[in-house]
Amino acid sequence: MSKRSDQLFAFLVEIAENIAQATETFQRELEQGGDFGALASRMKTYEDKGDELISKLISLLNNTYITPLEREDYVTLATTLDDIIDGIHACSVRFTLYDVTGSTPTMIEFAKDIHRSAKEIQEAIHKLNERKLLQIRDHVKELNVLEKHGDQLLHAALRSLFAESKDAIELIKLKEIYEILESVTDRCEDVADVLESVILKNA
């Protein structure tokens, strides 16, 4: 394996680690009910780092003649990973736009699932780097389970909101935030789908 090929995998590992760190920070800040303005700024920093890593990966890909995986798989995997950070950054921005002053149990539950998903992805990418392709399937299965839990969580949260909320504006705010958080769990499952495709092509 050439040094350039190894570096392609290394960039994927860095991207996954950046996501794990971002989701850990996101979960911790929601649990602590901290400064949401500062949270949005932190998420933007993680987002910028992810964009930089993807730019470097694509630049290296364009200058590498033979790659272990198909070129499209590197790009699809990197951009799908990036969608996760984009989603949590978008959510953190909503906190400041809508003047959200505290976390709800549903937000915290979503944040936990998203971080768990990010950890599964991080471990899966490490196995991809080590060429342990078949072992990735365990992480794919867990990501699917977490995505289904996100669906259930959203449905329960919306039922509760519409049944109990007396403030229409607050309902609209929370509904959008919950839907963004659920979409992030979808993006994590999208990564699982790409990984499954890579396994089928290369195992």
Short mmCIF file of C-alpha atoms in Angstrom, two decimals:
data_model
loop_
_atom_site.label_atom_id
_atom_site.label_comp_id
_atom_site.label_asym_id
_atom_site.label_seq_id
_atom_site.Cartn_x
_atom_site.Cartn_y
_atom_site.Cartn_z
CA MET A 1 0.00 0.00 0.00
CA SER A 2 1.43 3.36 -1.01
CA LYS A 3 1.90 6.23 1.41
CA ARG A 4 -0.75 8.22 -0.47
CA SER A 5 -3.25 5.40 -0.11
CA ASP A 6 -2.52 5.16 3.60
CA GLN A 7 -3.02 8.93 3.91
CA LEU A 8 -6.46 8.68 2.27
CA PHE A 9 -7.57 6.32 5.02
CA ALA A 10 -5.86 8.52 7.62
CA PHE A 11 -7.94 11.50 6.50
CA LEU A 12 -11.13 9.45 6.90
CA VAL A 13 -10.02 8.51 10.41
CA GLU A 14 -9.40 12.19 11.26
CA ILE A 15 -12.80 13.19 9.88
CA ALA A 16 -14.51 10.52 12.00
CA GLU A 17 -12.56 11.54 15.11
CA ASN A 18 -13.53 15.18 14.56
CA ILE A 19 -17.20 14.13 14.44
CA ALA A 20 -16.85 12.09 17.63
CA GLN A 21 -15.33 15.09 19.42
CA ALA A 22 -18.02 17.43 18.10
CA THR A 23 -20.88 15.18 19.17
CA GLU A 24 -19.30 14.65 22.59
CA THR A 25 -19.11 18.42 23.08
CA PHE A 26 -22.67 18.82 21.82
CA GLN A 27 -23.99 16.22 24.26
CA ARG A 28 -22.03 17.61 27.20
CA GLU A 29 -23.18 21.18 26.60
CA LEU A 30 -26.83 20.14 26.32
CA GLU A 31 -26.57 18.12 29.53
CA GLN A 32 -24.98 21.05 31.35
CA GLY A 33 -27.36 23.61 29.84
CA GLY A 34 -24.47 25.91 28.98
CA ASP A 35 -24.09 28.95 26.76
CA PHE A 36 -25.78 28.06 23.48
CA GLY A 37 -24.12 30.94 21.69
CA ALA A 38 -20.73 29.54 22.61
CA LEU A 39 -21.92 26.07 21.58
CA ALA A 40 -22.77 27.29 18.08
CA SER A 41 -19.30 28.80 17.83
CA ARG A 42 -17.67 25.52 18.91
CA MET A 43 -19.71 23.54 16.41
CA LYS A 44 -18.65 25.95 13.67
CA THR A 45 -15.01 25.28 14.57
CA TYR A 46 -15.57 21.53 14.23
CA GLU A 47 -17.44 22.08 10.97
CA ASP A 48 -14.57 24.16 9.55
CA LYS A 49 -12.05 21.51 10.57
CA GLY A 50 -14.13 18.84 8.84
CA ASP A 51 -14.35 20.91 5.67
CA GLU A 52 -10.57 21.38 5.70
CA LEU A 53 -9.95 17.65 6.10
CA ILE A 54 -12.32 16.82 3.25
CA SER A 55 -10.63 19.38 1.02
CA LYS A 56 -7.25 17.77 1.76
CA LEU A 57 -8.63 14.30 1.10
CA ILE A 58 -10.09 15.30 -2.26
CA SER A 59 -6.88 17.08 -3.25
CA LEU A 60 -4.86 13.96 -2.42
CA LEU A 61 -7.39 11.78 -4.22
CA ASN A 62 -6.97 13.86 -7.36
CA ASN A 63 -3.23 13.28 -7.21
CA THR A 64 -3.34 9.55 -6.49
CA TYR A 65 -3.42 7.26 -9.52
CA ILE A 66 -4.38 3.96 -7.86
CA THR A 67 -6.59 3.89 -4.75
CA PRO A 68 -7.56 0.92 -2.52
CA LEU A 69 -11.26 1.88 -2.70
CA GLU A 70 -13.13 3.38 -5.61
CA ARG A 71 -12.64 7.14 -5.78
CA GLU A 72 -16.35 7.75 -5.51
CA ASP A 73 -16.45 5.80 -2.24
CA TYR A 74 -13.91 8.12 -0.61
CA VAL A 75 -15.83 11.21 -1.70
CA THR A 76 -19.24 9.81 -0.78
CA LEU A 77 -18.04 8.62 2.60
CA ALA A 78 -16.32 11.93 3.40
CA THR A 79 -19.26 14.10 2.35
CA THR A 80 -21.78 11.89 4.17
CA LEU A 81 -19.67 12.12 7.31
CA ASP A 82 -19.59 15.88 6.88
CA ASP A 83 -23.39 16.01 6.84
CA ILE A 84 -23.41 14.92 10.49
CA ILE A 85 -21.47 17.95 11.69
CA ASP A 86 -23.47 20.22 9.38
CA GLY A 87 -26.61 18.95 11.10
CA ILE A 88 -25.52 19.53 14.68
CA HIS A 89 -24.13 22.94 13.73
CA ALA A 90 -27.49 23.83 12.14
CA CYS A 91 -29.22 22.74 15.34
CA SER A 92 -26.90 24.77 17.58
CA VAL A 93 -27.55 27.84 15.40
CA ARG A 94 -31.31 27.36 15.91
CA PHE A 95 -30.75 27.52 19.66
CA THR A 96 -29.40 31.04 19.30
CA LEU A 97 -31.82 32.17 16.56
CA TYR A 98 -34.83 31.01 18.59
CA ASP A 99 -33.42 32.18 21.91
CA VAL A 100 -33.62 28.71 23.44
CA THR A 101 -32.52 29.05 27.05
CA GLY A 102 -32.44 25.43 28.18
CA SER A 103 -32.28 21.83 27.05
CA THR A 104 -35.20 19.44 27.10
CA PRO A 105 -34.92 15.73 27.95
CA THR A 106 -35.66 14.95 24.30
CA MET A 107 -32.76 17.11 23.10
CA ILE A 108 -30.41 15.37 25.51
CA GLU A 109 -31.65 11.93 24.46
CA PHE A 110 -31.06 12.79 20.81
CA ALA A 111 -27.59 14.12 21.64
CA LYS A 112 -26.72 10.86 23.40
CA ASP A 113 -27.86 8.79 20.40
CA ILE A 114 -25.95 11.02 17.99
CA HIS A 115 -22.76 10.71 20.02
CA ARG A 116 -23.20 6.94 20.30
CA SER A 117 -23.64 6.84 16.52
CA ALA A 118 -20.51 8.93 16.05
CA LYS A 119 -18.54 6.51 18.22
CA GLU A 120 -19.81 3.57 16.17
CA ILE A 121 -18.76 5.39 13.01
CA GLN A 122 -15.35 6.20 14.48
CA GLU A 123 -14.75 2.53 15.30
CA ALA A 124 -15.99 1.46 11.87
CA ILE A 125 -13.62 3.87 10.09
CA HIS A 126 -10.72 2.59 12.19
CA LYS A 127 -11.59 -0.94 11.03
CA LEU A 128 -11.75 0.32 7.46
CA ASN A 129 -8.28 1.77 7.92
CA GLU A 130 -7.11 -1.63 9.24
CA ARG A 131 -8.87 -3.39 6.29
CA LYS A 132 -11.08 -5.36 8.71
CA LEU A 133 -14.07 -4.94 6.44
CA LEU A 134 -16.36 -7.70 7.67
CA GLN A 135 -16.06 -6.47 11.27
CA ILE A 136 -17.59 -3.16 10.19
CA ARG A 137 -20.99 -4.86 9.85
CA ASP A 138 -21.47 -4.90 13.65
CA HIS A 139 -21.22 -1.11 13.66
CA VAL A 140 -23.56 -0.83 10.67
CA LYS A 141 -26.19 -2.85 12.56
CA GLU A 142 -25.88 -0.66 15.66
CA LEU A 143 -26.19 2.51 13.56
CA ASN A 144 -29.42 1.16 12.09
CA VAL A 145 -30.74 0.46 15.61
CA LEU A 146 -29.87 3.98 16.75
CA GLU A 147 -31.56 5.52 13.71
CA LYS A 148 -34.77 3.60 14.43
CA HIS A 149 -34.63 4.81 18.02
CA GLY A 150 -34.33 8.36 16.68
CA ASP A 151 -37.53 7.86 14.69
CA GLN A 152 -39.33 6.61 17.78
CA LEU A 153 -37.99 9.45 19.88
CA LEU A 154 -39.18 12.05 17.38
CA HIS A 155 -42.67 10.55 17.15
CA ALA A 156 -43.02 10.43 20.93
CA ALA A 157 -41.71 13.99 21.31
CA LEU A 158 -44.09 15.40 18.69
CA ARG A 159 -47.08 13.60 20.21
CA SER A 160 -46.20 15.09 23.59
CA LEU A 161 -45.63 18.56 22.15
CA PHE A 162 -48.97 18.72 20.37
CA ALA A 163 -50.82 17.25 23.34
CA GLU A 164 -49.28 19.40 26.06
CA SER A 165 -47.86 22.63 24.62
CA LYS A 166 -49.88 25.79 25.29
CA ASP A 167 -47.48 28.08 23.43
CA ALA A 168 -47.71 27.75 19.64
CA ILE A 169 -44.44 29.58 18.99
CA GLU A 170 -42.56 27.41 21.46
CA LEU A 171 -44.10 24.34 19.84
CA ILE A 172 -42.87 25.42 16.39
CA LYS A 173 -39.36 26.07 17.72
CA LEU A 174 -39.04 22.72 19.46
CA LYS A 175 -40.63 20.82 16.58
CA GLU A 176 -38.01 22.13 14.16
CA ILE A 177 -35.13 21.43 16.54
CA TYR A 178 -36.32 17.88 17.15
CA GLU A 179 -36.71 17.28 13.42
CA ILE A 180 -33.17 18.53 12.75
CA LEU A 181 -31.80 16.26 15.48
CA GLU A 182 -33.68 13.28 14.04
CA SER A 183 -32.28 14.10 10.60
CA VAL A 184 -28.77 13.87 12.05
CA THR A 185 -29.48 10.28 13.11
CA ASP A 186 -30.58 9.71 9.49
CA ARG A 187 -27.23 11.09 8.29
CA CYS A 188 -25.46 8.63 10.58
CA GLU A 189 -27.43 5.80 8.99
CA ASP A 190 -26.44 7.17 5.57
CA VAL A 191 -22.81 6.62 6.60
CA ALA A 192 -23.74 3.05 7.54
CA ASP A 193 -25.23 2.55 4.07
CA VAL A 194 -22.04 3.78 2.40
CA LEU A 195 -19.93 1.51 4.61
CA GLU A 196 -22.14 -1.45 3.71
CA SER A 197 -21.63 -0.67 0.04
CA VAL A 198 -17.85 -0.52 0.54
CA ILE A 199 -17.94 -3.92 2.27
CA LEU A 200 -19.89 -5.49 -0.57
CA LYS A 201 -17.46 -4.15 -3.18
CA ASN A 202 -14.23 -5.01 -1.37
CA ALA A 203 -14.69 -7.85 1.15
#
